[in-house]
């Protein structure tokens, strides 16, 4: 496996924080970024991997 083929560490951190917290807003608070930045990072990771990682439901998210 080539290092360039791996997802970015920041997008993986955003996904990890989202998975642990259950919301983009709380993940943003933990990472000291906006919830929009976390959402965009997770969306980019989903696009890069080609799978849906979270299921959005109002203000909360769940893992797929």
Short mmCIF file of N, CA, C and O in Angstrom, two decimals:
data_model
loop_
_atom_site.label_atom_id
_atom_site.label_comp_id
_atom_site.label_asym_id
_atom_site.label_seq_id
_atom_site.Cartn_x
_atom_site.Cartn_y
_atom_site.Cartn_z
N UNK A 1 0.85 -1.17 0.00
CA UNK A 1 0.00 0.00 0.00
C UNK A 1 0.90 1.24 0.00
O UNK A 1 1.87 1.31 0.74
N UNK A 2 0.53 2.21 -0.81
CA UNK A 2 1.29 3.44 -0.89
C UNK A 2 0.73 4.47 0.08
O UNK A 2 -0.47 4.55 0.28
N UNK A 3 1.61 5.28 0.67
CA UNK A 3 1.20 6.30 1.62
C UNK A 3 0.28 7.32 0.98
O UNK A 3 -0.62 7.85 1.62
N UNK A 4 0.47 7.58 -0.29
CA UNK A 4 -0.35 8.58 -0.98
C UNK A 4 -1.79 8.11 -1.19
O UNK A 4 -2.67 8.90 -1.46
N UNK A 5 -2.01 6.81 -1.07
CA UNK A 5 -3.35 6.26 -1.25
C UNK A 5 -4.19 6.31 0.04
O UNK A 5 -5.39 6.05 0.00
N UNK A 6 -3.56 6.62 1.16
CA UNK A 6 -4.27 6.67 2.43
C UNK A 6 -5.04 7.99 2.57
O UNK A 6 -4.60 9.02 2.08
N UNK A 7 -6.17 7.97 3.27
CA UNK A 7 -6.92 9.21 3.53
C UNK A 7 -6.11 10.15 4.42
O UNK A 7 -5.24 9.71 5.17
N UNK A 8 -6.44 11.42 4.37
CA UNK A 8 -5.71 12.39 5.18
C UNK A 8 -5.99 12.16 6.67
O UNK A 8 -7.08 11.73 7.07
N UNK A 9 -5.01 12.47 7.47
CA UNK A 9 -5.13 12.28 8.91
C UNK A 9 -6.19 13.21 9.50
O UNK A 9 -6.94 12.82 10.41
N UNK A 10 -6.31 14.43 8.97
CA UNK A 10 -7.30 15.36 9.50
C UNK A 10 -8.73 14.87 9.25
O UNK A 10 -9.60 15.02 10.10
N UNK A 11 -8.97 14.26 8.09
CA UNK A 11 -10.31 13.74 7.83
C UNK A 11 -10.60 12.52 8.70
O UNK A 11 -11.74 12.33 9.16
N UNK A 12 -9.60 11.71 8.96
CA UNK A 12 -9.79 10.57 9.86
C UNK A 12 -10.05 11.03 11.29
O UNK A 12 -10.88 10.45 12.00
N UNK A 13 -9.36 12.09 11.72
CA UNK A 13 -9.62 12.66 13.06
C UNK A 13 -11.03 13.19 13.16
O UNK A 13 -11.71 13.02 14.18
N UNK A 14 -11.47 13.88 12.11
CA UNK A 14 -12.83 14.43 12.11
C UNK A 14 -13.86 13.30 12.19
O UNK A 14 -14.84 13.40 12.94
N UNK A 15 -13.64 12.23 11.45
CA UNK A 15 -14.56 11.10 11.49
C UNK A 15 -14.54 10.44 12.87
O UNK A 15 -15.59 10.11 13.42
N UNK A 16 -13.37 10.26 13.43
CA UNK A 16 -13.25 9.64 14.76
C UNK A 16 -13.99 10.46 15.81
O UNK A 16 -14.74 9.91 16.62
N UNK A 17 -13.78 11.77 15.79
CA UNK A 17 -14.45 12.63 16.77
C UNK A 17 -15.96 12.60 16.57
O UNK A 17 -16.72 12.57 17.53
N UNK A 18 -16.40 12.59 15.32
CA UNK A 18 -17.84 12.53 15.03
C UNK A 18 -18.43 11.21 15.52
O UNK A 18 -19.51 11.20 16.11
N UNK A 19 -17.72 10.13 15.31
CA UNK A 19 -18.21 8.82 15.74
C UNK A 19 -18.31 8.74 17.26
O UNK A 19 -19.27 8.19 17.79
N UNK A 20 -17.33 9.30 17.96
CA UNK A 20 -17.34 9.25 19.42
C UNK A 20 -18.39 10.17 20.02
O UNK A 20 -19.05 9.82 21.00
N UNK A 21 -18.58 11.36 19.41
CA UNK A 21 -19.48 12.37 19.98
C UNK A 21 -20.92 12.21 19.53
O UNK A 21 -21.84 12.60 20.24
N UNK A 22 -21.12 11.70 18.34
CA UNK A 22 -22.48 11.55 17.83
C UNK A 22 -23.05 12.80 17.19
O UNK A 22 -24.22 12.83 16.84
N UNK A 23 -22.22 13.85 17.06
CA UNK A 23 -22.68 15.07 16.38
C UNK A 23 -21.49 15.82 15.81
O UNK A 23 -20.37 15.74 16.36
N UNK A 24 -21.73 16.53 14.73
CA UNK A 24 -20.68 17.32 14.11
C UNK A 24 -20.30 18.51 14.99
O UNK A 24 -19.13 18.88 15.08
N UNK A 25 -21.28 19.09 15.67
CA UNK A 25 -21.03 20.26 16.51
C UNK A 25 -20.12 19.91 17.68
O UNK A 25 -19.15 20.62 17.97
N UNK A 26 -20.41 18.81 18.35
CA UNK A 26 -19.58 18.41 19.49
C UNK A 26 -18.19 17.99 19.02
O UNK A 26 -17.19 18.28 19.67
N UNK A 27 -18.11 17.33 17.87
CA UNK A 27 -16.81 16.96 17.31
C UNK A 27 -16.00 18.21 17.00
O UNK A 27 -14.79 18.26 17.26
N UNK A 28 -16.65 19.23 16.47
CA UNK A 28 -15.97 20.49 16.19
C UNK A 28 -15.45 21.14 17.45
O UNK A 28 -14.33 21.68 17.47
N UNK A 29 -16.23 21.10 18.52
CA UNK A 29 -15.78 21.66 19.80
C UNK A 29 -14.55 20.91 20.32
O UNK A 29 -13.61 21.52 20.82
N UNK A 30 -14.54 19.61 20.19
CA UNK A 30 -13.39 18.83 20.65
C UNK A 30 -12.14 19.11 19.82
O UNK A 30 -11.04 19.10 20.35
N UNK A 31 -12.32 19.32 18.52
CA UNK A 31 -11.18 19.55 17.63
C UNK A 31 -10.84 21.04 17.48
O UNK A 31 -9.90 21.38 16.76
N UNK A 32 -11.62 21.90 18.13
CA UNK A 32 -11.42 23.35 18.04
C UNK A 32 -11.55 23.88 16.62
O UNK A 32 -10.74 24.69 16.17
N UNK A 33 -12.53 23.37 15.90
CA UNK A 33 -12.88 23.85 14.56
C UNK A 33 -14.39 23.98 14.49
O UNK A 33 -15.11 23.56 15.40
N UNK A 34 -14.90 24.54 13.41
CA UNK A 34 -16.34 24.69 13.28
C UNK A 34 -16.98 23.35 12.92
O UNK A 34 -16.32 22.45 12.40
N UNK A 35 -18.28 23.25 13.18
CA UNK A 35 -18.99 22.03 12.80
C UNK A 35 -18.99 21.87 11.29
O UNK A 35 -18.97 20.75 10.77
N UNK A 36 -18.98 22.98 10.56
CA UNK A 36 -18.96 22.91 9.09
C UNK A 36 -17.65 22.30 8.59
O UNK A 36 -17.65 21.54 7.61
N UNK A 37 -16.54 22.60 9.26
CA UNK A 37 -15.25 22.02 8.87
C UNK A 37 -15.25 20.52 9.10
O UNK A 37 -14.74 19.76 8.27
N UNK A 38 -15.85 20.08 10.19
CA UNK A 38 -15.94 18.65 10.47
C UNK A 38 -16.83 17.97 9.45
O UNK A 38 -16.49 16.91 8.90
N UNK A 39 -17.97 18.58 9.15
CA UNK A 39 -18.89 18.02 8.16
C UNK A 39 -18.21 17.88 6.81
O UNK A 39 -18.33 16.84 6.15
N UNK A 40 -17.49 18.91 6.41
CA UNK A 40 -16.81 18.89 5.12
C UNK A 40 -15.72 17.82 5.09
O UNK A 40 -15.56 17.12 4.09
N UNK A 41 -14.99 17.66 6.18
CA UNK A 41 -13.94 16.64 6.24
C UNK A 41 -14.53 15.24 6.14
O UNK A 41 -14.01 14.39 5.41
N UNK A 42 -15.61 15.00 6.87
CA UNK A 42 -16.25 13.68 6.83
C UNK A 42 -16.85 13.43 5.45
O UNK A 42 -16.71 12.33 4.90
N UNK A 43 -17.47 14.42 4.87
CA UNK A 43 -18.04 14.28 3.52
C UNK A 43 -16.93 13.97 2.50
O UNK A 43 -17.10 13.13 1.62
N UNK A 44 -15.78 14.64 2.63
CA UNK A 44 -14.66 14.37 1.75
C UNK A 44 -14.12 12.96 1.91
O UNK A 44 -13.75 12.30 0.93
N UNK A 45 -14.07 12.48 3.15
CA UNK A 45 -13.63 11.12 3.41
C UNK A 45 -14.60 10.11 2.80
O UNK A 45 -14.17 9.12 2.21
N UNK A 46 -15.88 10.38 2.93
CA UNK A 46 -16.89 9.50 2.32
C UNK A 46 -16.72 9.46 0.80
O UNK A 46 -16.80 8.39 0.19
N UNK A 47 -16.47 10.61 0.21
CA UNK A 47 -16.27 10.66 -1.25
C UNK A 47 -15.01 9.90 -1.65
O UNK A 47 -15.02 9.15 -2.62
N UNK A 48 -13.95 10.09 -0.89
CA UNK A 48 -12.68 9.43 -1.20
C UNK A 48 -12.79 7.91 -1.09
O UNK A 48 -12.25 7.18 -1.92
N UNK A 49 -13.50 7.43 -0.08
CA UNK A 49 -13.65 6.00 0.13
C UNK A 49 -14.78 5.39 -0.70
O UNK A 49 -14.81 4.19 -0.91
N UNK A 50 -15.72 6.23 -1.12
CA UNK A 50 -16.83 5.74 -1.93
C UNK A 50 -17.93 5.05 -1.16
O UNK A 50 -18.70 4.28 -1.73
N UNK A 51 -18.01 5.31 0.15
CA UNK A 51 -19.05 4.72 0.99
C UNK A 51 -19.59 5.77 1.95
O UNK A 51 -18.89 6.72 2.30
N UNK A 52 -20.83 5.60 2.38
CA UNK A 52 -21.40 6.48 3.39
C UNK A 52 -20.92 6.00 4.76
O UNK A 52 -21.08 4.83 5.11
N UNK A 53 -20.31 6.89 5.52
CA UNK A 53 -19.78 6.51 6.83
C UNK A 53 -20.72 6.87 7.97
O UNK A 53 -20.71 6.21 9.00
N UNK A 54 -21.50 7.93 7.79
CA UNK A 54 -22.43 8.36 8.83
C UNK A 54 -23.81 8.54 8.23
O UNK A 54 -23.97 8.83 7.05
N UNK A 55 -24.80 8.35 9.07
CA UNK A 55 -26.19 8.55 8.70
C UNK A 55 -26.66 9.80 9.43
O UNK A 55 -26.69 9.84 10.66
N UNK A 56 -26.97 10.83 8.67
CA UNK A 56 -27.36 12.10 9.25
C UNK A 56 -28.85 12.08 9.63
O UNK A 56 -29.68 11.68 8.83
N UNK A 57 -29.14 12.51 10.85
CA UNK A 57 -30.52 12.54 11.34
C UNK A 57 -30.70 13.78 12.18
O UNK A 57 -30.50 13.77 13.39
N UNK A 58 -31.02 14.90 11.53
CA UNK A 58 -31.19 16.14 12.26
C UNK A 58 -29.88 16.63 12.81
O UNK A 58 -28.91 16.80 12.10
N UNK A 59 -29.83 16.82 14.12
CA UNK A 59 -28.60 17.31 14.76
C UNK A 59 -27.66 16.19 15.18
O UNK A 59 -26.55 16.45 15.64
N UNK A 60 -28.09 14.96 15.05
CA UNK A 60 -27.24 13.84 15.46
C UNK A 60 -26.83 13.04 14.23
O UNK A 60 -27.43 13.12 13.17
N UNK A 61 -25.80 12.24 14.41
CA UNK A 61 -25.35 11.34 13.35
C UNK A 61 -25.14 9.96 13.95
O UNK A 61 -24.85 9.81 15.13
N UNK A 62 -25.31 8.97 13.12
CA UNK A 62 -25.06 7.59 13.53
C UNK A 62 -24.14 6.93 12.52
O UNK A 62 -24.06 7.35 11.37
N UNK A 63 -23.43 5.95 12.95
CA UNK A 63 -22.52 5.23 12.05
C UNK A 63 -23.31 4.27 11.18
O UNK A 63 -24.29 3.70 11.62
N UNK A 64 -22.85 4.08 9.97
CA UNK A 64 -23.51 3.13 9.07
C UNK A 64 -22.93 1.75 9.25
O UNK A 64 -21.90 1.57 9.84
#
